[in-house]
Coordinates of C-alpha atoms in Angstrom, one line a residue:
M1 CA 0.1 0.0 0.1
G2 CA 2.8 2.4 1.0
H3 CA 4.7 1.8 -2.3
T4 CA 1.5 2.4 -4.4
Q5 CA 1.0 5.8 -2.4
H6 CA 4.5 6.7 -3.2
D7 CA 4.2 5.9 -7.0
T8 CA 0.9 7.9 -7.1
M9 CA 2.7 10.9 -5.2
R10 CA 5.9 10.9 -7.6
R11 CA 3.3 11.0 -10.6
V12 CA 1.6 14.0 -9.0
L13 CA 4.9 15.6 -8.5
R14 CA 6.2 15.2 -12.2
R15 CA 3.0 17.1 -13.4
E16 CA 4.4 20.1 -11.0
V17 CA 7.8 20.2 -12.6
A18 CA 8.1 22.7 -15.5
G19 CA 10.6 21.7 -18.4
T20 CA 12.1 23.5 -21.2
I21 CA 13.1 22.2 -24.7
G22 CA 15.7 23.5 -26.5
L23 CA 14.7 23.7 -30.3
L24 CA 17.1 23.6 -33.2
A25 CA 14.5 25.4 -35.6
D26 CA 17.0 26.4 -38.1
A27 CA 18.4 23.6 -40.7
E28 CA 21.9 25.1 -40.4
D29 CA 21.6 24.8 -36.5
F30 CA 20.3 21.3 -36.9
A31 CA 23.3 20.2 -39.2
A32 CA 25.8 21.9 -36.9
M33 CA 24.7 19.6 -34.2
R34 CA 24.9 16.4 -36.4
R35 CA 28.9 16.5 -35.9
Y36 CA 28.0 15.1 -32.3
R37 CA 27.9 11.4 -32.1
S38 CA 25.5 11.3 -29.4
F39 CA 23.1 13.6 -31.3
T40 CA 21.3 10.8 -33.0
F41 CA 18.9 12.6 -35.2
D42 CA 19.5 12.7 -39.0
D43 CA 16.7 14.6 -40.5
H44 CA 15.4 17.8 -39.6
V45 CA 11.9 17.5 -40.6
T46 CA 11.4 14.3 -38.6
Y47 CA 13.2 16.1 -35.9
L48 CA 10.6 18.9 -35.5
Q49 CA 7.8 16.3 -35.9
Q50 CA 9.2 14.5 -32.8
V51 CA 9.6 17.6 -30.8
E52 CA 5.8 18.7 -31.6
A53 CA 4.5 15.2 -30.7
L54 CA 6.4 15.3 -27.3
L55 CA 5.2 18.7 -26.7
K56 CA 1.7 17.4 -27.1
T57 CA 2.1 14.5 -24.8
L58 CA 3.7 16.5 -22.2
S59 CA 0.7 18.8 -22.5
A60 CA -2.0 16.1 -22.4
Q61 CA -0.4 15.0 -19.2
G62 CA -0.7 18.3 -17.8
R63 CA 3.0 19.2 -17.7
L64 CA 3.9 22.8 -18.6
T65 CA 6.7 23.1 -21.1
S66 CA 8.4 26.1 -22.5
V67 CA 10.5 26.1 -25.7
A68 CA 13.8 28.0 -26.2
L69 CA 16.1 28.3 -29.3
F70 CA 19.4 26.2 -29.3
D71 CA 22.1 27.9 -30.8
P72 CA 25.1 25.7 -31.5
E73 CA 27.6 28.2 -31.3
A74 CA 26.4 29.4 -27.8
Y75 CA 26.5 25.8 -26.7
D76 CA 29.9 25.3 -27.8
E77 CA 31.0 28.7 -25.7
F78 CA 29.1 27.4 -23.0
C79 CA 30.8 24.0 -23.0
A80 CA 34.3 25.6 -23.3
E81 CA 33.4 28.1 -20.5
T82 CA 32.2 25.4 -18.1
G83 CA 34.4 22.4 -19.0
L84 CA 31.7 20.2 -20.2
D85 CA 32.0 17.8 -23.1
P86 CA 29.9 19.0 -25.8
D87 CA 29.2 15.6 -27.2
T88 CA 26.7 14.2 -24.3
S89 CA 23.1 14.7 -23.9
A90 CA 24.0 15.8 -20.2
S91 CA 25.9 18.8 -21.6
R92 CA 22.8 19.7 -23.9
T93 CA 20.4 19.2 -21.0
R94 CA 22.5 21.8 -18.8
F95 CA 22.7 24.2 -21.7
T96 CA 19.1 24.1 -22.2
A97 CA 18.5 24.7 -18.3
E98 CA 20.7 27.9 -18.6
L99 CA 18.5 29.1 -21.7
A100 CA 15.7 28.7 -19.3
T101 CA 16.9 31.1 -17.0
M102 CA 18.7 33.7 -19.2
G103 CA 17.3 33.5 -22.9
P104 CA 13.8 33.9 -24.0
T105 CA 11.3 31.0 -23.8
M106 CA 7.6 30.7 -25.3
P107 CA 5.4 28.6 -23.1
Y108 CA 3.6 25.7 -25.0
E109 CA 0.0 26.0 -25.0
G110 CA -1.1 23.4 -27.6
Q111 CA -0.2 25.5 -30.8
A112 CA 1.6 24.0 -33.9
L113 CA 5.4 24.2 -33.5
A114 CA 5.2 26.4 -36.6
D115 CA 3.3 29.0 -34.9
I116 CA 5.6 29.3 -31.9
V117 CA 8.9 29.4 -33.9
P118 CA 8.4 33.2 -35.7
D119 CA 7.4 34.6 -32.3
L120 CA 10.4 33.1 -30.6
V121 CA 12.9 34.1 -33.2
D122 CA 11.5 37.5 -33.0
E123 CA 12.1 37.6 -29.3
T124 CA 15.5 36.0 -29.3
V125 CA 16.6 38.7 -31.8
R126 CA 15.2 41.3 -29.9
Q127 CA 17.1 40.1 -26.5
S128 CA 20.2 39.9 -28.6
T129 CA 20.0 43.3 -30.0
W130 CA 19.6 44.7 -26.8
E131 CA 22.5 42.8 -25.1
Y132 CA 24.8 43.8 -27.8
G133 CA 23.8 47.4 -28.0
T134 CA 24.0 47.6 -24.1
M135 CA 27.7 46.1 -24.4
L136 CA 28.7 48.5 -27.2
L137 CA 27.5 51.6 -25.2
A138 CA 29.4 50.4 -22.0
R139 CA 32.5 49.8 -24.1
I140 CA 32.9 53.1 -25.6
G141 CA 33.6 54.6 -22.2
A142 CA 34.4 58.1 -21.5
C143 CA 35.3 61.1 -23.9
A144 CA 39.0 61.5 -23.7
D145 CA 38.3 65.5 -23.9
C146 CA 35.6 66.2 -21.5
G147 CA 35.3 63.0 -19.3
V148 CA 31.5 62.5 -20.0
D149 CA 30.5 58.9 -20.5
I150 CA 29.5 58.7 -24.1
G151 CA 27.2 55.6 -23.9
R152 CA 25.2 57.2 -21.0
A153 CA 24.9 60.7 -22.7
A154 CA 24.0 59.0 -25.9
F155 CA 20.9 57.0 -24.0
A156 CA 19.8 60.2 -22.4
R157 CA 19.8 61.9 -25.7
A158 CA 17.9 59.1 -27.6
S159 CA 15.4 59.1 -24.6
D160 CA 14.7 62.8 -25.3
L161 CA 14.4 62.3 -29.1
L162 CA 12.2 59.1 -28.7
M163 CA 9.7 61.1 -26.7
R164 CA 9.9 64.1 -29.2
A165 CA 9.0 61.7 -32.2
I166 CA 6.1 60.1 -30.3
S167 CA 4.8 63.7 -29.2
S168 CA 4.7 64.7 -32.7
G169 CA 2.3 62.1 -33.9
G170 CA -0.5 64.3 -34.0
G171 CA -3.2 63.4 -31.4
P172 CA -4.6 60.2 -29.8
V173 CA -3.7 57.8 -32.5
A174 CA -1.6 54.5 -32.4
R175 CA 1.9 55.0 -33.7
H176 CA 4.4 52.2 -34.8
L177 CA 8.3 53.3 -34.8
V178 CA 11.3 51.5 -36.3
C179 CA 14.8 52.3 -35.6
S180 CA 17.6 51.1 -37.9
V181 CA 21.3 51.7 -36.9
P182 CA 24.3 50.2 -38.9
S183 CA 26.8 49.0 -36.4
E184 CA 29.9 47.0 -37.3
G185 CA 28.9 45.1 -40.6
Q186 CA 25.3 44.5 -39.4
T187 CA 22.2 46.4 -38.8
L188 CA 20.4 46.9 -35.5
L189 CA 16.6 47.1 -35.7
A190 CA 14.4 47.9 -32.8
A191 CA 10.5 48.4 -33.1
L192 CA 8.2 50.4 -30.5
H193 CA 4.3 50.1 -30.8
V194 CA 2.7 53.0 -28.8
E195 CA -1.1 53.3 -27.9
C196 CA -2.8 56.0 -26.4
D197 CA -5.0 55.8 -23.3
G198 CA -8.6 57.7 -23.0
D199 CA -6.7 61.0 -22.3
G200 CA -4.6 60.6 -25.4
N201 CA -1.4 60.0 -23.5
P202 CA 1.0 57.8 -25.0
Q203 CA 1.4 54.3 -23.4
L204 CA 4.8 52.5 -24.0
D205 CA 5.8 48.8 -23.4
E206 CA 8.7 49.5 -20.9
T207 CA 10.9 46.6 -22.5
E208 CA 10.2 47.6 -26.1
A209 CA 11.1 51.3 -25.1
L210 CA 14.3 50.5 -23.4
E211 CA 15.4 48.4 -26.5
F212 CA 14.4 50.9 -28.9
T213 CA 16.3 53.8 -27.0
T214 CA 19.3 51.5 -26.8
V215 CA 19.5 50.9 -30.4
L216 CA 19.1 54.7 -31.4
A217 CA 21.6 55.5 -28.5
V218 CA 24.1 53.2 -30.5
G219 CA 23.6 55.4 -33.5
I220 CA 24.2 58.5 -31.6
A221 CA 27.5 57.2 -29.8
T222 CA 28.9 55.9 -32.7
V223 CA 27.7 58.5 -35.1
S224 CA 26.2 56.0 -37.4
A225 CA 23.9 56.9 -40.3
G226 CA 20.8 55.7 -38.6
G227 CA 17.3 56.4 -39.3
L228 CA 13.8 56.5 -37.7
V229 CA 10.4 55.8 -39.2
M230 CA 7.0 56.3 -37.6
R231 CA 3.6 55.1 -38.8
T232 CA 0.3 56.5 -37.6
N233 CA -3.2 55.5 -38.3
D234 CA -6.2 57.6 -37.9
G235 CA -8.8 54.9 -38.6
T236 CA -9.0 55.2 -42.3
R237 CA -5.3 55.6 -43.7
D238 CA -1.9 55.3 -42.5
R239 CA 0.7 58.2 -42.6
V240 CA 4.2 57.2 -42.9
Q241 CA 6.9 60.0 -41.6
G242 CA 10.9 59.6 -41.1
W243 CA 14.2 61.2 -39.6
R244 CA 17.8 60.6 -40.7
L245 CA 20.2 60.5 -37.7
E246 CA 22.8 63.0 -37.9
G247 CA 25.0 63.3 -35.1
E248 CA 22.8 64.0 -32.0
R249 CA 19.9 65.1 -33.9
L250 CA 17.1 63.4 -36.0
H251 CA 16.7 65.4 -39.2
A252 CA 13.3 65.5 -40.6
L253 CA 12.7 63.8 -44.1
T254 CA 10.7 65.3 -46.8
A255 CA 7.5 63.3 -48.0
A256 CA 9.8 62.7 -51.2
E257 CA 12.5 61.2 -49.1
V258 CA 10.3 59.1 -47.2
F259 CA 8.5 57.7 -50.5
D260 CA 11.7 56.9 -51.8
A261 CA 13.0 55.2 -48.9
Y262 CA 9.9 52.9 -48.8
C263 CA 9.3 52.4 -52.5
T264 CA 12.8 51.6 -53.4
D265 CA 14.4 48.3 -53.1
A266 CA 17.2 48.3 -50.8
L267 CA 19.2 45.4 -52.7
S268 CA 18.6 46.1 -56.4
G269 CA 17.3 49.9 -56.4
D270 CA 14.3 48.8 -58.2
L271 CA 11.2 50.9 -57.6
I272 CA 8.5 49.4 -55.4
A273 CA 4.7 50.1 -55.9
P274 CA 3.6 52.2 -52.8
E275 CA 1.2 50.5 -50.4
S276 CA -2.5 51.0 -50.7
G277 CA -4.1 53.3 -48.2
V278 CA -0.7 54.8 -47.1
D279 CA 0.2 58.7 -47.4
Y280 CA 4.0 59.4 -47.2
C281 CA 4.4 62.6 -45.6
A282 CA 7.1 65.1 -44.4
A283 CA 8.1 64.4 -40.7
P284 CA 7.8 67.4 -38.2
D285 CA 10.8 69.2 -36.9
L286 CA 12.0 67.7 -33.6
G287 CA 14.0 70.8 -32.9
H288 CA 17.6 71.5 -33.3
D289 CA 18.6 72.5 -29.7
E290 CA 21.8 71.3 -28.1
P291 CA 21.4 68.2 -25.7
Q292 CA 20.5 68.7 -22.3
D293 CA 23.1 68.7 -19.3
G294 CA 24.9 65.3 -19.5
G295 CA 24.8 65.5 -23.0
H296 CA 28.1 65.0 -25.1
H297 CA 28.8 67.3 -27.9
H298 CA 32.0 69.4 -29.2

């Protein structure tokens, strides 16, 4: 009798344990893991099918499971830093446990695996962009001439510019902003969606705003040729406006410049048909005053 009760208690406890699956969503990442003998899967499609079947089984048992992206390069670095043998399932489990505490995860709630992956990829890219931007701002250090912390000054200036852009949105309408900044051979992207409350006051997601401000600050601190685009909607049509980052200022683009940016293929230079129901408009001037105290300019 006692033995049966203990078995029952263990089964109940298993349902209380949450788990994380490290997913190799990309075919190239899957191929990279095949160099390890202990990784016995040989077909990516079959692997994804088996993962989805496992998630469904765990869900049917009442088990809460989350999904994280498994990055082979990060895994190799993790094993090198911890002294673990990368060619063991135990090491992969340790790394997945690390992902559960440090990286983005998505809870499995019965949805198709194909529906989880895009959101998980977006979230992972967002976190990686923020971490990279934060590291870069910290790495720049202080100005040799005036001693000001360049990264902090750039972040303060970016916060000010972001609020100015949001406030220029023209009343209590939803705003969607995108910032792009080239940095060390890649382009950092951040997006921010802004709603308004009943009184017309902008409502921001703090995490999105932090990530957005960080990317804009990188552009300011590194004097990059970045840009900011804002799309608003009054319930009938979209209005698109944009600014070009010049030093510590956002220079308003004309309607023609916004149209050219949106209707020209960045790779081929070919014209793209304008979107239906979209007006390409001149951006308002955000002001050309000097940065506030604590800013960095010479």
